[in-house]
């Protein structure tokens, strides 16, 4: 079983829709939770970074963490064609003296004009 | 205002011919990472440097090595590339404190092709 599970999609929505992207994880030691956006042939770009359970909002993006259910979500309001990309969830835990980042496999999102 | 810069963006090499990929950063972060990402897969950590301390992942092949001559630069050396090493190689940086860890910031990667 993978430590982090993420539906690969693709997820296709019309412009203006609310998008919900999700990840589940199995290790309760994860402390930090991130969402990255990756356009084709580009590196991952950090969108959201959270530490505790609850919601964090930044513009059209809301990240939600539920540690009790081991479940994280990213909501995109008023989705735009420019949001079409692969979204990677990631989470980190301490290992000895270092922090290791574990990624989900990514969900491909397509926002249709 | 690129902060993590990888060169070249595209690299073609021959089977078995050594190749070096480079990464530089303007963030003054103390940690630098190298990841391998194959098509439609999650990035896979190869190794990282915490300052000058090198940390290798247990499943990283011996074929892959790294150098960090100073804070700003880090290199990935592939001694004898095989066809299975064709992938996107991503460099990332972060600032690590004594009690917490900041998120990683990625470059745009080098796409490596093996002939």
PDB file of C-alpha atoms in Angstrom:
ATOM      1  CA  UNK A   1       0.000   0.000   0.000  1.00  0.00           C
ATOM      2  CA  UNK A   2       1.303   3.429  -0.946  1.00  0.00           C
ATOM      3  CA  UNK A   3       1.789   5.932   1.852  1.00  0.00           C
ATOM      4  CA  UNK A   4      -0.118   8.572  -0.126  1.00  0.00           C
ATOM      5  CA  UNK A   5      -2.990   7.766  -2.472  1.00  0.00           C
ATOM      6  CA  UNK A   6      -4.263  10.163  -5.118  1.00  0.00           C
ATOM      7  CA  UNK A   7      -6.712   9.547  -7.949  1.00  0.00           C
ATOM      8  CA  UNK A   8      -4.824  10.095 -11.238  1.00  0.00           C
ATOM      9  CA  UNK A   9      -7.878  11.375 -13.122  1.00  0.00           C
ATOM     10  CA  UNK A  10      -8.128  12.916 -15.602  1.00  0.00           C
ATOM     11  CA  UNK A  11     -10.735  15.216 -14.130  1.00  0.00           C
ATOM     12  CA  UNK A  12     -12.536  17.314 -16.736  1.00  0.00           C
ATOM     13  CA  UNK A  13     -14.714  20.263 -15.667  1.00  0.00           C
ATOM     14  CA  UNK A  14     -16.280  23.282 -17.393  1.00  0.00           C
ATOM     15  CA  UNK A  15     -14.843  26.737 -16.809  1.00  0.00           C
ATOM     16  CA  UNK A  16     -16.219  28.303 -13.633  1.00  0.00           C
ATOM     17  CA  UNK A  17     -16.798  24.998 -11.836  1.00  0.00           C
ATOM     18  CA  UNK A  18     -15.606  24.278  -8.314  1.00  0.00           C
ATOM     19  CA  UNK A  19     -12.909  21.621  -8.387  1.00  0.00           C
ATOM     20  CA  UNK A  20     -12.222  19.236  -5.529  1.00  0.00           C
ATOM     21  CA  UNK A  21      -8.938  17.315  -5.443  1.00  0.00           C
ATOM     22  CA  UNK A  22      -8.190  14.811  -2.697  1.00  0.00           C
ATOM     23  CA  UNK A  23      -5.502  12.643  -1.175  1.00  0.00           C
ATOM     24  CA  UNK A  24      -5.538  10.053   1.560  1.00  0.00           C
ATOM     25  CA  UNK A  25      -2.575   8.901   3.570  1.00  0.00           C
ATOM     26  CA  UNK A  26      -1.787   6.068   5.927  1.00  0.00           C
ATOM     27  CA  UNK A  27       0.988   7.382   8.182  1.00  0.00           C
ATOM     28  CA  UNK A  28      -0.138   9.558  11.077  1.00  0.00           C
ATOM     29  CA  UNK A  29       3.450  10.851  11.438  1.00  0.00           C
ATOM     30  CA  UNK A  30       2.971  13.261   8.550  1.00  0.00           C
ATOM     31  CA  UNK A  31       3.182  16.809   9.861  1.00  0.00           C
ATOM     32  CA  UNK A  32       3.242  19.155   6.865  1.00  0.00           C
ATOM     33  CA  UNK A  33       0.890  19.085   3.909  1.00  0.00           C
ATOM     34  CA  UNK A  34       1.380  20.709   0.533  1.00  0.00           C
ATOM     35  CA  UNK A  35      -0.236  21.029  -2.845  1.00  0.00           C
ATOM     36  CA  UNK A  36       1.858  21.550  -5.941  1.00  0.00           C
ATOM     37  CA  UNK A  37       0.719  22.389  -9.461  1.00  0.00           C
ATOM     38  CA  UNK A  38       2.744  21.029 -12.353  1.00  0.00           C
ATOM     39  CA  UNK A  39       2.271  22.187 -15.918  1.00  0.00           C
ATOM     40  CA  UNK A  40       3.488  19.972 -18.738  1.00  0.00           C
ATOM     41  CA  UNK A  41       7.298  19.992 -19.038  1.00  0.00           C
ATOM     42  CA  UNK A  42       7.686  22.264 -16.004  1.00  0.00           C
ATOM     43  CA  UNK A  43       8.649  21.703 -12.382  1.00  0.00           C
ATOM     44  CA  UNK A  44       6.118  21.506  -9.542  1.00  0.00           C
ATOM     45  CA  UNK A  45       5.027  24.915  -8.262  1.00  0.00           C
ATOM     46  CA  UNK A  46       4.023  25.259  -4.610  1.00  0.00           C
ATOM     47  CA  UNK A  47       0.375  26.315  -4.205  1.00  0.00           C
ATOM     48  CA  UNK A  48      -0.474  25.685  -0.563  1.00  0.00           C
ATOM     49  CA  UNK A  49       1.430  24.708   2.588  1.00  0.00           C
ATOM     50  CA  UNK A  50      -0.299  23.780   5.836  1.00  0.00           C
ATOM     51  CA  UNK A  51       0.728  22.337   9.152  1.00  0.00           C
ATOM     52  CA  UNK A  52      -2.402  21.771  11.185  1.00  0.00           C
ATOM     53  CA  UNK A  53      -5.885  20.417  10.614  1.00  0.00           C
ATOM     54  CA  UNK A  54      -8.405  22.899   9.265  1.00  0.00           C
ATOM     55  CA  UNK A  55      -8.747  25.170   6.267  1.00  0.00           C
ATOM     56  CA  UNK A  56      -6.340  27.580   4.645  1.00  0.00           C
ATOM     57  CA  UNK A  57      -7.463  29.938   1.912  1.00  0.00           C
ATOM     58  CA  UNK A  58      -5.426  31.775  -0.715  1.00  0.00           C
ATOM     59  CA  UNK A  59      -7.403  33.513  -3.433  1.00  0.00           C
ATOM     60  CA  UNK A  60      -9.394  30.908  -5.370  1.00  0.00           C
ATOM     61  CA  UNK A  61      -7.628  28.034  -3.598  1.00  0.00           C
ATOM     62  CA  UNK A  62      -8.602  26.426  -0.284  1.00  0.00           C
ATOM     63  CA  UNK A  63      -6.600  23.636   1.310  1.00  0.00           C
ATOM     64  CA  UNK A  64      -8.269  21.428   3.877  1.00  0.00           C
ATOM     65  CA  UNK A  65      -6.566  18.976   6.208  1.00  0.00           C
ATOM     66  CA  UNK A  66      -8.371  16.398   8.336  1.00  0.00           C
ATOM     67  CA  UNK A  67      -5.734  14.555  10.349  1.00  0.00           C
ATOM     68  CA  UNK A  68      -8.281  12.379  12.131  1.00  0.00           C
ATOM     69  CA  UNK A  69      -9.420  10.945   8.785  1.00  0.00           C
ATOM     70  CA  UNK A  70      -5.963  11.176   7.157  1.00  0.00           C
ATOM     71  CA  UNK A  71      -7.496  13.102   4.295  1.00  0.00           C
ATOM     72  CA  UNK A  72      -6.490  16.320   2.562  1.00  0.00           C
ATOM     73  CA  UNK A  73      -8.271  18.320  -0.103  1.00  0.00           C
ATOM     74  CA  UNK A  74      -7.668  21.221  -2.442  1.00  0.00           C
ATOM     75  CA  UNK A  75     -10.641  23.231  -3.684  1.00  0.00           C
ATOM     76  CA  UNK A  76     -10.403  25.541  -6.672  1.00  0.00           C
ATOM     77  CA  UNK A  77     -13.226  28.054  -7.067  1.00  0.00           C
ATOM     78  CA  UNK A  78     -14.175  29.650 -10.387  1.00  0.00           C
ATOM     79  CA  UNK A  79     -11.837  27.319 -12.261  1.00  0.00           C
ATOM     80  CA  UNK A  80     -10.106  28.689 -15.352  1.00  0.00           C
ATOM     81  CA  UNK A  81      -8.591  26.972 -18.409  1.00  0.00           C
ATOM     82  CA  UNK A  82      -5.206  28.135 -17.085  1.00  0.00           C
ATOM     83  CA  UNK A  83      -5.768  25.863 -14.076  1.00  0.00           C
ATOM     84  CA  UNK A  84      -5.407  22.849 -16.381  1.00  0.00           C
ATOM     85  CA  UNK A  85      -2.390  21.008 -14.997  1.00  0.00           C
ATOM     86  CA  UNK A  86      -1.417  18.065 -12.815  1.00  0.00           C
ATOM     87  CA  UNK A  87      -1.937  18.652  -9.101  1.00  0.00           C
ATOM     88  CA  UNK A  88       0.352  16.796  -6.715  1.00  0.00           C
ATOM     89  CA  UNK A  89      -0.338  16.462  -3.046  1.00  0.00           C
ATOM     90  CA  UNK A  90       2.713  16.061  -0.848  1.00  0.00           C
ATOM     91  CA  UNK A  91       3.354  15.570   2.821  1.00  0.00           C
ATOM     92  CA  UNK A  92       6.425  15.421   4.961  1.00  0.00           C
ATOM     93  CA  UNK A  93       7.512  13.662   8.121  1.00  0.00           C
ATOM     94  CA  UNK A  94      10.645  13.686  10.161  1.00  0.00           C
ATOM     95  CA  UNK A  95      13.103  10.859   9.575  1.00  0.00           C
ATOM     96  CA  UNK A  96      16.093  10.970  11.916  1.00  0.00           C
ATOM     97  CA  UNK A  97      17.562  14.429  11.319  1.00  0.00           C
ATOM     98  CA  UNK A  98      15.825  15.081   8.011  1.00  0.00           C
ATOM     99  CA  UNK A  99      12.350  15.635   6.600  1.00  0.00           C
ATOM    100  CA  UNK A 100      11.212  13.444   3.735  1.00  0.00           C
ATOM    101  CA  UNK A 101       8.591  14.629   1.251  1.00  0.00           C
ATOM    102  CA  UNK A 102       6.202  11.971  -0.015  1.00  0.00           C
ATOM    103  CA  UNK A 103       4.191  12.795  -3.118  1.00  0.00           C
ATOM    104  CA  UNK A 104       0.931  11.477  -4.429  1.00  0.00           C
ATOM    105  CA  UNK A 105       1.045  10.413  -8.054  1.00  0.00           C
ATOM    106  CA  UNK A 106      -0.894  13.517  -9.163  1.00  0.00           C
ATOM    107  CA  UNK A 107      -4.350  14.262 -10.533  1.00  0.00           C
ATOM    108  CA  UNK A 108      -4.562  15.625 -14.048  1.00  0.00           C
ATOM    109  CA  UNK A 109      -7.121  18.440 -14.293  1.00  0.00           C
ATOM    110  CA  UNK A 110      -8.613  19.782 -17.513  1.00  0.00           C
ATOM    111  CA  UNK A 111     -10.781  22.907 -17.381  1.00  0.00           C
ATOM    112  CA  UNK A 112     -12.788  23.249 -20.585  1.00  0.00           C
ATOM    113  CA  UNK A 113     -13.518  26.794 -21.915  1.00  0.00           C
TER     114      UNK A 113
ATOM    115  CA  UNK B   1      13.222  36.100 -11.196  1.00  0.00           C
ATOM    116  CA  UNK B   2      13.788  32.330 -11.384  1.00  0.00           C
ATOM    117  CA  UNK B   3      14.968  31.095  -7.998  1.00  0.00           C
ATOM    118  CA  UNK B   4      15.910  27.481  -8.729  1.00  0.00           C
ATOM    119  CA  UNK B   5      17.591  27.224 -12.107  1.00  0.00           C
ATOM    120  CA  UNK B   6      18.359  23.981 -13.862  1.00  0.00           C
ATOM    121  CA  UNK B   7      20.600  23.591 -16.866  1.00  0.00           C
ATOM    122  CA  UNK B   8      20.243  22.386 -19.451  1.00  0.00           C
ATOM    123  CA  UNK B   9      16.450  22.090 -19.868  1.00  0.00           C
ATOM    124  CA  UNK B  10      16.928  19.218 -22.317  1.00  0.00           C
ATOM    125  CA  UNK B  11      19.874  16.838 -22.415  1.00  0.00           C
ATOM    126  CA  UNK B  12      20.492  14.011 -24.849  1.00  0.00           C
ATOM    127  CA  UNK B  13      23.260  11.529 -24.159  1.00  0.00           C
ATOM    128  CA  UNK B  14      24.343   8.158 -25.429  1.00  0.00           C
ATOM    129  CA  UNK B  15      23.884   4.910 -23.588  1.00  0.00           C
ATOM    130  CA  UNK B  16      26.762   4.579 -21.112  1.00  0.00           C
ATOM    131  CA  UNK B  17      28.156   8.087 -21.662  1.00  0.00           C
ATOM    132  CA  UNK B  18      28.510  10.061 -18.408  1.00  0.00           C
ATOM    133  CA  UNK B  19      26.318  13.115 -18.051  1.00  0.00           C
ATOM    134  CA  UNK B  20      26.113  15.949 -15.517  1.00  0.00           C
ATOM    135  CA  UNK B  21      23.059  18.030 -14.745  1.00  0.00           C
ATOM    136  CA  UNK B  22      23.332  21.268 -12.838  1.00  0.00           C
ATOM    137  CA  UNK B  23      21.192  23.251 -10.436  1.00  0.00           C
ATOM    138  CA  UNK B  24      21.692  26.682  -8.933  1.00  0.00           C
ATOM    139  CA  UNK B  25      19.600  28.641  -6.455  1.00  0.00           C
ATOM    140  CA  UNK B  26      19.273  32.261  -5.394  1.00  0.00           C
ATOM    141  CA  UNK B  27      17.208  31.514  -2.268  1.00  0.00           C
ATOM    142  CA  UNK B  28      20.201  30.806   0.012  1.00  0.00           C
ATOM    143  CA  UNK B  29      18.445  27.645   1.179  1.00  0.00           C
ATOM    144  CA  UNK B  30      20.504  25.165   3.163  1.00  0.00           C
ATOM    145  CA  UNK B  31      18.949  22.031   1.682  1.00  0.00           C
ATOM    146  CA  UNK B  32      19.092  20.923  -1.943  1.00  0.00           C
ATOM    147  CA  UNK B  33      17.357  17.840  -3.357  1.00  0.00           C
ATOM    148  CA  UNK B  34      17.463  15.807  -6.542  1.00  0.00           C
ATOM    149  CA  UNK B  35      14.373  13.957  -7.742  1.00  0.00           C
ATOM    150  CA  UNK B  36      13.709  11.693 -10.690  1.00  0.00           C
ATOM    151  CA  UNK B  37      10.271  11.932 -12.278  1.00  0.00           C
ATOM    152  CA  UNK B  38       9.062   9.570 -14.973  1.00  0.00           C
ATOM    153  CA  UNK B  39       5.985  10.176 -17.076  1.00  0.00           C
ATOM    154  CA  UNK B  40       2.726  10.312 -15.049  1.00  0.00           C
ATOM    155  CA  UNK B  41       4.551   9.348 -11.862  1.00  0.00           C
ATOM    156  CA  UNK B  42       5.332  11.122  -8.621  1.00  0.00           C
ATOM    157  CA  UNK B  43       8.795  12.625  -8.182  1.00  0.00           C
ATOM    158  CA  UNK B  44      11.150  10.117  -6.558  1.00  0.00           C
ATOM    159  CA  UNK B  45      13.803  11.429  -4.200  1.00  0.00           C
ATOM    160  CA  UNK B  46      17.336  10.360  -5.138  1.00  0.00           C
ATOM    161  CA  UNK B  47      19.338  12.222  -2.476  1.00  0.00           C
ATOM    162  CA  UNK B  48      19.681  15.526  -0.710  1.00  0.00           C
ATOM    163  CA  UNK B  49      22.290  17.770   0.852  1.00  0.00           C
ATOM    164  CA  UNK B  50      21.713  19.404   4.232  1.00  0.00           C
ATOM    165  CA  UNK B  51      24.441  22.029   4.024  1.00  0.00           C
ATOM    166  CA  UNK B  52      27.426  19.841   3.125  1.00  0.00           C
ATOM    167  CA  UNK B  53      25.977  16.645   4.591  1.00  0.00           C
ATOM    168  CA  UNK B  54      25.029  14.203   1.861  1.00  0.00           C
ATOM    169  CA  UNK B  55      22.007  11.923   2.385  1.00  0.00           C
ATOM    170  CA  UNK B  56      21.434   9.120  -0.083  1.00  0.00           C
ATOM    171  CA  UNK B  57      18.118   7.278  -0.413  1.00  0.00           C
ATOM    172  CA  UNK B  58      18.502   3.549   0.141  1.00  0.00           C
ATOM    173  CA  UNK B  59      17.151   2.628  -3.293  1.00  0.00           C
ATOM    174  CA  UNK B  60      19.113   5.180  -5.336  1.00  0.00           C
ATOM    175  CA  UNK B  61      21.339   3.274  -7.800  1.00  0.00           C
ATOM    176  CA  UNK B  62      25.110   3.625  -7.379  1.00  0.00           C
ATOM    177  CA  UNK B  63      25.142   5.014 -10.914  1.00  0.00           C
ATOM    178  CA  UNK B  64      23.813   8.313  -9.533  1.00  0.00           C
ATOM    179  CA  UNK B  65      26.079  10.657  -7.609  1.00  0.00           C
ATOM    180  CA  UNK B  66      25.947  14.263  -6.534  1.00  0.00           C
ATOM    181  CA  UNK B  67      28.233  17.154  -5.676  1.00  0.00           C
ATOM    182  CA  UNK B  68      27.547  20.387  -3.858  1.00  0.00           C
ATOM    183  CA  UNK B  69      30.607  22.632  -4.115  1.00  0.00           C
ATOM    184  CA  UNK B  70      28.906  25.588  -2.409  1.00  0.00           C
ATOM    185  CA  UNK B  71      25.528  26.744  -1.076  1.00  0.00           C
ATOM    186  CA  UNK B  72      24.259  27.865  -4.459  1.00  0.00           C
ATOM    187  CA  UNK B  73      25.163  24.971  -6.731  1.00  0.00           C
ATOM    188  CA  UNK B  74      24.444  21.261  -6.840  1.00  0.00           C
ATOM    189  CA  UNK B  75      25.247  18.726  -9.564  1.00  0.00           C
ATOM    190  CA  UNK B  76      23.794  15.348 -10.479  1.00  0.00           C
ATOM    191  CA  UNK B  77      26.242  12.961 -12.136  1.00  0.00           C
ATOM    192  CA  UNK B  78      25.028   9.852 -13.917  1.00  0.00           C
ATOM    193  CA  UNK B  79      28.100   7.719 -14.517  1.00  0.00           C
ATOM    194  CA  UNK B  80      26.782   5.226 -17.077  1.00  0.00           C
ATOM    195  CA  UNK B  81      23.246   6.125 -18.127  1.00  0.00           C
ATOM    196  CA  UNK B  82      20.980   3.289 -19.132  1.00  0.00           C
ATOM    197  CA  UNK B  83      17.757   3.475 -21.106  1.00  0.00           C
ATOM    198  CA  UNK B  84      15.810   3.281 -17.840  1.00  0.00           C
ATOM    199  CA  UNK B  85      17.384   6.534 -16.658  1.00  0.00           C
ATOM    200  CA  UNK B  86      15.513   8.590 -19.251  1.00  0.00           C
ATOM    201  CA  UNK B  87      13.340  10.883 -17.149  1.00  0.00           C
ATOM    202  CA  UNK B  88      12.808  14.428 -15.919  1.00  0.00           C
ATOM    203  CA  UNK B  89      15.310  15.323 -13.181  1.00  0.00           C
ATOM    204  CA  UNK B  90      14.109  17.924 -10.727  1.00  0.00           C
ATOM    205  CA  UNK B  91      16.165  19.982  -8.325  1.00  0.00           C
ATOM    206  CA  UNK B  92      14.490  21.456  -5.251  1.00  0.00           C
ATOM    207  CA  UNK B  93      15.582  23.575  -2.306  1.00  0.00           C
ATOM    208  CA  UNK B  94      14.231  24.309   1.146  1.00  0.00           C
ATOM    209  CA  UNK B  95      15.236  26.004   4.357  1.00  0.00           C
ATOM    210  CA  UNK B  96      15.430  23.636   7.275  1.00  0.00           C
ATOM    211  CA  UNK B  97      15.508  24.949  10.799  1.00  0.00           C
ATOM    212  CA  UNK B  98      16.185  23.105  14.026  1.00  0.00           C
ATOM    213  CA  UNK B  99      12.532  22.494  14.783  1.00  0.00           C
ATOM    214  CA  UNK B 100      10.679  22.747  11.520  1.00  0.00           C
ATOM    215  CA  UNK B 101      10.941  22.365   7.803  1.00  0.00           C
ATOM    216  CA  UNK B 102       9.911  24.778   5.115  1.00  0.00           C
ATOM    217  CA  UNK B 103       8.354  23.656   1.842  1.00  0.00           C
ATOM    218  CA  UNK B 104      10.467  22.696  -1.118  1.00  0.00           C
ATOM    219  CA  UNK B 105      10.768  24.927  -4.166  1.00  0.00           C
ATOM    220  CA  UNK B 106      11.445  23.257  -7.500  1.00  0.00           C
ATOM    221  CA  UNK B 107      13.257  24.163 -10.667  1.00  0.00           C
ATOM    222  CA  UNK B 108      11.745  23.429 -14.076  1.00  0.00           C
ATOM    223  CA  UNK B 109      13.770  20.267 -14.473  1.00  0.00           C
ATOM    224  CA  UNK B 110      16.107  18.754 -17.023  1.00  0.00           C
ATOM    225  CA  UNK B 111      14.546  16.248 -19.378  1.00  0.00           C
ATOM    226  CA  UNK B 112      17.146  13.560 -20.078  1.00  0.00           C
ATOM    227  CA  UNK B 113      16.960  11.361 -23.155  1.00  0.00           C
ATOM    228  CA  UNK B 114      19.206   8.357 -23.753  1.00  0.00           C
ATOM    229  CA  UNK B 115      20.067   7.230 -27.286  1.00  0.00           C
TER     230      UNK B 115
END
